[in-house]
Short mmCIF file of C-alpha atoms in Angstrom, two decimals:
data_model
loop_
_atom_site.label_atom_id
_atom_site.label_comp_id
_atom_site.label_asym_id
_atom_site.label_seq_id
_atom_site.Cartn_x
_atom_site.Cartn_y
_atom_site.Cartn_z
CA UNK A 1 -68.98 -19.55 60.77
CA UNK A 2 -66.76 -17.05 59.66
CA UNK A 3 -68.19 -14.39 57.40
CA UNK A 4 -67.19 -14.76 53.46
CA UNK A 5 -66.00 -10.96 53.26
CA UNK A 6 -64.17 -10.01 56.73
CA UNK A 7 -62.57 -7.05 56.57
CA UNK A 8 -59.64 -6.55 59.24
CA UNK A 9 -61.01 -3.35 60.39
CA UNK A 10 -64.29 -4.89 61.96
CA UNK A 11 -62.69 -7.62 64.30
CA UNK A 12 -63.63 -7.10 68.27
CA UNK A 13 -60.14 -7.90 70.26
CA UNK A 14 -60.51 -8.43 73.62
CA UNK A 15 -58.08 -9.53 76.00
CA UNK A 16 -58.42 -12.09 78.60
CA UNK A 17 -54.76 -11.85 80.07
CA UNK A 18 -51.99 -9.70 80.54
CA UNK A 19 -50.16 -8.02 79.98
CA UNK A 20 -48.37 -10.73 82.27
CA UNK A 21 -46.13 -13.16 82.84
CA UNK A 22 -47.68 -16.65 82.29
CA UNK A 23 -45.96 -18.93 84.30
CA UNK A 24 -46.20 -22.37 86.31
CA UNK A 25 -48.00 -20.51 88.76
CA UNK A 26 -49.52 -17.47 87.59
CA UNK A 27 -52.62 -17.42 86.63
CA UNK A 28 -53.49 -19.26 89.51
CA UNK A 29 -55.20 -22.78 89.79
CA UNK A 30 -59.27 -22.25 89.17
CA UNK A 31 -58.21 -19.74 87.63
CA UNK A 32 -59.98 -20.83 84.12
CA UNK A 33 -62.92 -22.83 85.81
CA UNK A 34 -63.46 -24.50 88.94
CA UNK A 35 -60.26 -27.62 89.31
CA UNK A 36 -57.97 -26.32 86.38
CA UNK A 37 -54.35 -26.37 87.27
CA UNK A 38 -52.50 -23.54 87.75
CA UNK A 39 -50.62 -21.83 84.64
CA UNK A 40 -53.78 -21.36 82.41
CA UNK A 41 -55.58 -18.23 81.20
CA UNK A 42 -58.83 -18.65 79.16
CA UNK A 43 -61.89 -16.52 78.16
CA UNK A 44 -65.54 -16.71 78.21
CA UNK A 45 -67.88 -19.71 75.78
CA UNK A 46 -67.92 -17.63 72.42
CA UNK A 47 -67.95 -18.25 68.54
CA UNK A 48 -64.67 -16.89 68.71
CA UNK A 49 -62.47 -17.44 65.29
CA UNK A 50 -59.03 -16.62 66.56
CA UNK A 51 -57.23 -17.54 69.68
CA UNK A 52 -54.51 -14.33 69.79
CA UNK A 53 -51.56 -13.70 71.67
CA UNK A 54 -49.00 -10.76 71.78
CA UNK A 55 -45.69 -11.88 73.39
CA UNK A 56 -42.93 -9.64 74.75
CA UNK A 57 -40.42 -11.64 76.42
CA UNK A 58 -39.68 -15.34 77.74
CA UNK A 59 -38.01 -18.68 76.77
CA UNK A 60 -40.52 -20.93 78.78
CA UNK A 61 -42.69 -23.30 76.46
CA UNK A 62 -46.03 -22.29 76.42
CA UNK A 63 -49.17 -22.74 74.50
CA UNK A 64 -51.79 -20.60 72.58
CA UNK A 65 -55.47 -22.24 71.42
CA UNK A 66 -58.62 -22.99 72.61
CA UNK A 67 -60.34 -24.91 75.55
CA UNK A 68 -62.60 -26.84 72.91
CA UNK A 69 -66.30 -27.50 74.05
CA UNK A 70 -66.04 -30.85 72.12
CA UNK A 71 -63.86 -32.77 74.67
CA UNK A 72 -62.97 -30.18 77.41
CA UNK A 73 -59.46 -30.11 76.66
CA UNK A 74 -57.05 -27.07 75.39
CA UNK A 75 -56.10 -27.50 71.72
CA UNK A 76 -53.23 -25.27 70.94
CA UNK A 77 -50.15 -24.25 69.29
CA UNK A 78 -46.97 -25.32 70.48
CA UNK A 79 -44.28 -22.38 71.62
CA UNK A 80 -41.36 -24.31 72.53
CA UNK A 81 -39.61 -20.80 73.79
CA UNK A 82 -37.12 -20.23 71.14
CA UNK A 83 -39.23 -18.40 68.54
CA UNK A 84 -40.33 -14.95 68.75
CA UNK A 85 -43.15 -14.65 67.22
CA UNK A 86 -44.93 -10.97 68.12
CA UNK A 87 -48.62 -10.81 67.46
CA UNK A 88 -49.43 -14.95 66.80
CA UNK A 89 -52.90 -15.85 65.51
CA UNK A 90 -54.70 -19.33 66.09
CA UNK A 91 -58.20 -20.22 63.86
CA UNK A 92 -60.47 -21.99 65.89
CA UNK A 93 -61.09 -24.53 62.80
CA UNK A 94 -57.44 -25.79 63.23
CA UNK A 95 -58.25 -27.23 66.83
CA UNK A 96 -61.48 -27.53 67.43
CA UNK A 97 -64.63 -29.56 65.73
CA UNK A 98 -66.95 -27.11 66.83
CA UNK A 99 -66.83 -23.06 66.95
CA UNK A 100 -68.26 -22.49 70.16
CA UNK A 101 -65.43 -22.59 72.68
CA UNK A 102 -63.13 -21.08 75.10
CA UNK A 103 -59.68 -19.20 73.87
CA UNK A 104 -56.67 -20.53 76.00
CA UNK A 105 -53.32 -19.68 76.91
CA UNK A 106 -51.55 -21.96 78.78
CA UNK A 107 -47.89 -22.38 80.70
CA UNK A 108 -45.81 -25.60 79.73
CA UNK A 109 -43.05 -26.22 81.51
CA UNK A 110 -39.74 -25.62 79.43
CA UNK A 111 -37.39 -23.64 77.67
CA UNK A 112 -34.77 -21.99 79.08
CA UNK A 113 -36.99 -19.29 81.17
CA UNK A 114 -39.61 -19.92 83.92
CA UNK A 115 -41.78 -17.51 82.04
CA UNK A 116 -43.61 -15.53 79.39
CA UNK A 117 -44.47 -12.12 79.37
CA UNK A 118 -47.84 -11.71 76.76
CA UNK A 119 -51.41 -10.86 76.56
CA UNK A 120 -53.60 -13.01 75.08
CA UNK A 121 -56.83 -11.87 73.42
CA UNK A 122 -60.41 -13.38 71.84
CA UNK A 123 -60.83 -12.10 68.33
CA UNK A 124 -64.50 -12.21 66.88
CA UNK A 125 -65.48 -11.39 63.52
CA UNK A 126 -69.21 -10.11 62.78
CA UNK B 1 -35.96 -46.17 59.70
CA UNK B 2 -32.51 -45.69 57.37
CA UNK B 3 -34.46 -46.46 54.38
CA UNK B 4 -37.07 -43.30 55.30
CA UNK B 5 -34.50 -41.00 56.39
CA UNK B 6 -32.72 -41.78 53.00
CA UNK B 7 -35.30 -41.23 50.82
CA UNK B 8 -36.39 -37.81 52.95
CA UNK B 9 -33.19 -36.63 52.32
CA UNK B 10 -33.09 -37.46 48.26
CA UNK B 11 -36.36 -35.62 47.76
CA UNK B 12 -34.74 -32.72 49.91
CA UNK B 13 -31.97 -32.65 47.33
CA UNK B 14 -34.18 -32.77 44.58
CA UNK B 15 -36.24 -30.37 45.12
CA UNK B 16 -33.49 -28.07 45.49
CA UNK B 17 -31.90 -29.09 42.54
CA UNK B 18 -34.89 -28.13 40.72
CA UNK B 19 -36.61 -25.77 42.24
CA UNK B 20 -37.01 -22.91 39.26
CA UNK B 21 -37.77 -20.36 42.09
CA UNK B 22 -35.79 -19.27 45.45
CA UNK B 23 -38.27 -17.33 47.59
CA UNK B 24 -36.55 -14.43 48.94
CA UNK B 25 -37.60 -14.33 52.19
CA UNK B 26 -36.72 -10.93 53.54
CA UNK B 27 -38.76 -7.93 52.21
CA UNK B 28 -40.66 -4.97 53.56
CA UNK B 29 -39.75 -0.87 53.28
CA UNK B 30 -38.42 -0.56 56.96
CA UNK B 31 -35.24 0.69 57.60
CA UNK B 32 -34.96 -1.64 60.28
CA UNK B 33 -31.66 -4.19 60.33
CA UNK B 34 -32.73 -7.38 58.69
CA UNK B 35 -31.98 -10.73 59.65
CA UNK B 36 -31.36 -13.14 56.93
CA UNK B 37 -33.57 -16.04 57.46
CA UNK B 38 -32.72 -19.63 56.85
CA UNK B 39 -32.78 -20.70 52.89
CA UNK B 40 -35.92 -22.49 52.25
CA UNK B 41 -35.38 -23.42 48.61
CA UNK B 42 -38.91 -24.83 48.08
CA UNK B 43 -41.62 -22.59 47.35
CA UNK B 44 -44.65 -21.25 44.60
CA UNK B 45 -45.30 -17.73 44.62
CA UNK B 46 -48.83 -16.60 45.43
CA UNK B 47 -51.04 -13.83 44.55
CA UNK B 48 -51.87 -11.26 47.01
CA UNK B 49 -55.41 -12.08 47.61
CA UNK B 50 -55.75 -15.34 45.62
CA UNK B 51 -55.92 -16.91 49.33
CA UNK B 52 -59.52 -15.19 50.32
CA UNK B 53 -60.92 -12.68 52.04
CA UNK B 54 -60.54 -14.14 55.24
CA UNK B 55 -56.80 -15.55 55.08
CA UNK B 56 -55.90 -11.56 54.05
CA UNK B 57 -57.70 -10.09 56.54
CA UNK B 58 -55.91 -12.61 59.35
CA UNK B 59 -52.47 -11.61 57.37
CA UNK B 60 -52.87 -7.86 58.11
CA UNK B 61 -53.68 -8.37 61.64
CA UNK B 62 -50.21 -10.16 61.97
CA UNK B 63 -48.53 -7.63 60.05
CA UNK B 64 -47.90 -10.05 57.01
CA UNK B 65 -48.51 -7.02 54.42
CA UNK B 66 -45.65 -8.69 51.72
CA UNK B 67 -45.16 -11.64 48.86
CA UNK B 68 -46.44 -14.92 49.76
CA UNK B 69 -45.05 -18.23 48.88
CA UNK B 70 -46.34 -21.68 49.67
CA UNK B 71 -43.83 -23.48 50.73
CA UNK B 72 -45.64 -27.02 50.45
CA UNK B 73 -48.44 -28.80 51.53
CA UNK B 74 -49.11 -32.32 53.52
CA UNK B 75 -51.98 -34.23 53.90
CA UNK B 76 -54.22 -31.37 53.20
CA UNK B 77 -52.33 -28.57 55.09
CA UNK B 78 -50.52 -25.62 53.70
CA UNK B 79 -47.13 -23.76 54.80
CA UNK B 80 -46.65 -20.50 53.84
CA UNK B 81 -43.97 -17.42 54.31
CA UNK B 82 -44.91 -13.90 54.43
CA UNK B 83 -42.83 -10.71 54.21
CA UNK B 84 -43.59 -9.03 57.16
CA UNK B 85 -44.24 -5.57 57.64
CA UNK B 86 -41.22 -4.16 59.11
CA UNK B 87 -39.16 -6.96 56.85
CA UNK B 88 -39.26 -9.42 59.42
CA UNK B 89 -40.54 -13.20 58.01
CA UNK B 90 -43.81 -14.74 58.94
CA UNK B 91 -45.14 -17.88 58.65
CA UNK B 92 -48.67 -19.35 58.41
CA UNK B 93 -50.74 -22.58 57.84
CA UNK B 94 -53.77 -23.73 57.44
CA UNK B 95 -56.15 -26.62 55.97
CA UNK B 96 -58.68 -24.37 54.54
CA UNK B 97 -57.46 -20.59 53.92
CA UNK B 98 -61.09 -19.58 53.03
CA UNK B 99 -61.48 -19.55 56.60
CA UNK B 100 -58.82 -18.32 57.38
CA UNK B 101 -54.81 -19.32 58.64
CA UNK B 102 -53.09 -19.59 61.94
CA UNK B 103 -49.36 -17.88 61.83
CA UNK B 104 -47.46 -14.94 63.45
CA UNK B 105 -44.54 -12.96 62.40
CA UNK B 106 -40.75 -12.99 63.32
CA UNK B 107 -39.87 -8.97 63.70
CA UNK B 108 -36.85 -7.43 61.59
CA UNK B 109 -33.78 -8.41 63.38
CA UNK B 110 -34.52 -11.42 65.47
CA UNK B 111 -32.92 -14.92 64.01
CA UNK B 112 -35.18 -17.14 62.85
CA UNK B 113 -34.54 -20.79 64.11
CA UNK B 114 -33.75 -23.55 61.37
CA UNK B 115 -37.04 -25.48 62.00
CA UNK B 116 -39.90 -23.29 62.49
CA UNK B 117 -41.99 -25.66 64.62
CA UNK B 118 -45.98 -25.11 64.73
CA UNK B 119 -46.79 -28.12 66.38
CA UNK B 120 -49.84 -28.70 68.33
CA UNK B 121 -50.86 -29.90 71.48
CA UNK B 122 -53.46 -31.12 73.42
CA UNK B 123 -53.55 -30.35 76.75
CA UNK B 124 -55.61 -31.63 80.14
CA UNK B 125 -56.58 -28.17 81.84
CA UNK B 126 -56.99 -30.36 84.42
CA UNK B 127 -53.38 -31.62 85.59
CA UNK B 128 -51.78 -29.90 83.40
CA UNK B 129 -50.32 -33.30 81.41
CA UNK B 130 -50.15 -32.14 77.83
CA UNK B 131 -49.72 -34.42 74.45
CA UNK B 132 -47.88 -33.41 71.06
CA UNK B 133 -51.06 -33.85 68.85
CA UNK B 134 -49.21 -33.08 65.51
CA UNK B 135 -45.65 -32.62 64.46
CA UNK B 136 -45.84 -30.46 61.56
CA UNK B 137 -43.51 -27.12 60.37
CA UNK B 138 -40.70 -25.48 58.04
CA UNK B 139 -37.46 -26.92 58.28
CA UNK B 140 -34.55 -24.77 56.44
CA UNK B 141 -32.61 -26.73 54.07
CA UNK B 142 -30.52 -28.97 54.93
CA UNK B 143 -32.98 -30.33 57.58
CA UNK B 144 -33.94 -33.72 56.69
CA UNK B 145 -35.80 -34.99 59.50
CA UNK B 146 -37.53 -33.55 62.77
CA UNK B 147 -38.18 -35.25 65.31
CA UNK B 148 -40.43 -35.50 68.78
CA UNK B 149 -38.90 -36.83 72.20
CA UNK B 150 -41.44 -38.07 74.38
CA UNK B 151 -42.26 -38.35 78.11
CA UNK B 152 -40.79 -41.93 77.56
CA UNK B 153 -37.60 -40.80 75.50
CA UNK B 154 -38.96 -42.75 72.25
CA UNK B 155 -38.26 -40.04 69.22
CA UNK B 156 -41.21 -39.91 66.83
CA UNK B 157 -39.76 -38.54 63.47
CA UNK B 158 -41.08 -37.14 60.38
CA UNK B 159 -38.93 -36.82 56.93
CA UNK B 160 -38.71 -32.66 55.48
CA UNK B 161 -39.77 -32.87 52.01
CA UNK B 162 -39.94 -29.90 50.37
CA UNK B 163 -38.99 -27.87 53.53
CA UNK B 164 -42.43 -28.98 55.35
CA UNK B 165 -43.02 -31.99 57.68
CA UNK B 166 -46.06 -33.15 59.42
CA UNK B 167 -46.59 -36.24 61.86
CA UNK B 168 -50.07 -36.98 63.37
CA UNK B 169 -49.61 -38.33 67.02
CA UNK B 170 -50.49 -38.00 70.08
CA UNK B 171 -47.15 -38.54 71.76
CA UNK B 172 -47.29 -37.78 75.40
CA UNK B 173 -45.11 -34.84 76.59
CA UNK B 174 -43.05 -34.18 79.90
CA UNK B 175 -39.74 -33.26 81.29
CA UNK B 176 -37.22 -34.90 78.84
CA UNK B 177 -39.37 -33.70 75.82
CA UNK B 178 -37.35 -32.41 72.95
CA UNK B 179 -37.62 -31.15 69.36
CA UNK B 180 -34.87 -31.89 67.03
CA UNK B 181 -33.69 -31.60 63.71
CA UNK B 182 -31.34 -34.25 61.57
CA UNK B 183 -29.31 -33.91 58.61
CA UNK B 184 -29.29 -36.15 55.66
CA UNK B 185 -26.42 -37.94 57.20
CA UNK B 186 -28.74 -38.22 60.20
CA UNK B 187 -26.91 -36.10 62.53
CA UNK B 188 -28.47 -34.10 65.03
CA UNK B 189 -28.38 -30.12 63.89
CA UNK B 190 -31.33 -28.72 65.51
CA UNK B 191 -32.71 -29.42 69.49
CA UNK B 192 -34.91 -27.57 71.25
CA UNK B 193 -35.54 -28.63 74.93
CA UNK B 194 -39.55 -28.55 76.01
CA UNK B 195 -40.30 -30.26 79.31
CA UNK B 196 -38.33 -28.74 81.90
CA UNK B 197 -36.51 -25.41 82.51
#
């Protein structure tokens, strides 16, 4: 659970992907575990609290959340390519039950571009 | 569906009409060209820190240093706009800000679209096949209605009031998937394409 007093300063950011484009193809299929399809990123099991991403460039649709232990499935916000948010944050609580999960980044086809060019990070506070 | 759409749009009106404050959107002390952002009439002011520990500390990592405003609430979750930084405009929910918020900023400079969708979806990291879970954003005024196009072409819409919208699905998403936006007269003013390139 996330602490009452968190100061910004004492977050651990770690990224998973990219710098990169995320496309239809890239990451690769098994890329996340063993039979995912191609297009998604994702990080270790953690009690991670945000899902982050940094984007630089792209129109495709794409999505940034969590691969939630609950039901094995990525819950995520939607990027539908026209937006450019910078540095986007995701809480865990919005999208997942449970804390302990995966953080996700994942390519939807869309938008007017084949890709997006981001990292995507777990942040953890103590 | 007329009857909804009217009604969306009367409360729209009214809460213009009335509204006793118009949240200035733009802010910040960069020298950086600023983009006007659509005028979102609806809106409280909040105090820097009245939101907790954790929803500040999550609005300095996006760079969301300026005055807050909620812009409304639905079914238990908050919209907010932030002045960003470098004056750009960010925006944030969340259901329970003690834990924190989800959000990002728009830089200084870069349009902001009419409807600020943060929808989310659901998504089988299996195939691939993904599902709009919730419909749910800011809509500038003027918006009245946003709507979902599904796999199947069926629109799945939910009436602005107050500038905020939110619609619980899931509605399955694919190639002819669309967001769009409808005036109080019901015509289409906002689309944004999702399923294919």
């Amino acid at each position: 659970m996330l602490a009452a007093v968190v100061p910004a300063a004492l977050a651990t950011t770690t990224a998973y992907w990219g710098y990169d484009n995320l496309t239809a193809n890239n990451p690769p299929a098994n890329s996340c575990f063993s039979g995912s399809h191609s297009g998604i990123a994702c990080s270790g099991w953690n009690y991670w609290d945000y899902s982050e991403a940094a984007w630089n460039s792209g129109r495709s649709s794409w999505t940034l959340g969590f691969l939630c232990q609950a039901d094995g499935l990525i819950h995520g916000r939607l990027f539908a390519g026209s937006e450019t948010f910078k540095t986007y944050d995701v809480l865990w609580s919005d999208y997942c039950p449970g804390h302990y999960n995966r953080d996700a980044v994942a390519h939807i086809n869309g938008g007017s571009e084949s890709y997006n060019y981001l990292q995507a990070r777990d942040v953890i506070y103590p | 569906m007329k009857r909804i759409r009217f009604i969306a749009a009367g409360l729209v009106a009214l809460t213009a009409a009335v509204a006793a404050t118009v949240i200035a959107l733009a802010g910040g002390a960069s020298g950086a060209t600023l983009q006007p952002a659509p005028q979102i009439s609806s809106g409280v002011p909040v105090a820097s820190g009245s939101l907790g520990a954790a929803a500040t500390a999550m609005l300095t990592r996006i760079g969301a240093s300026g005055a807050i405003a909620r812009i409304g609430s639905i079914n238990g979750t908050s919209f907010y706009s932030v002045a960003g930084a470098d004056g750009g405009h960010c925006y944030v929910f969340g259901s329970n800000p003690a834990q924190g918020l989800s959000g990002g900023c728009i830089p200084a400079g870069v349009a902001v679209p009419a409807v600020i969708d943060m929808s989310g979806v659901v998504m089988n990291p299996a195939d691939g096949s993904w599902n709009l879970e919730t419909l749910q954003g800011i809509a500038a005024d003027g918006i009245a209605e946003v709507g979902f196009v599904d796999a199947s072409g069926a629109m799945h819409t939910a009436p602005v009031v107050g500038n905020v919208y939110r619609l619980t699905g899931p509605f399955p998403g694919g190639a002819s998937s669309l967001l769009v936006g409808f005036d109080g007269a019901g015509k289409q003013i906002f689309r944004e394409g999702l399923g294919s390139p």
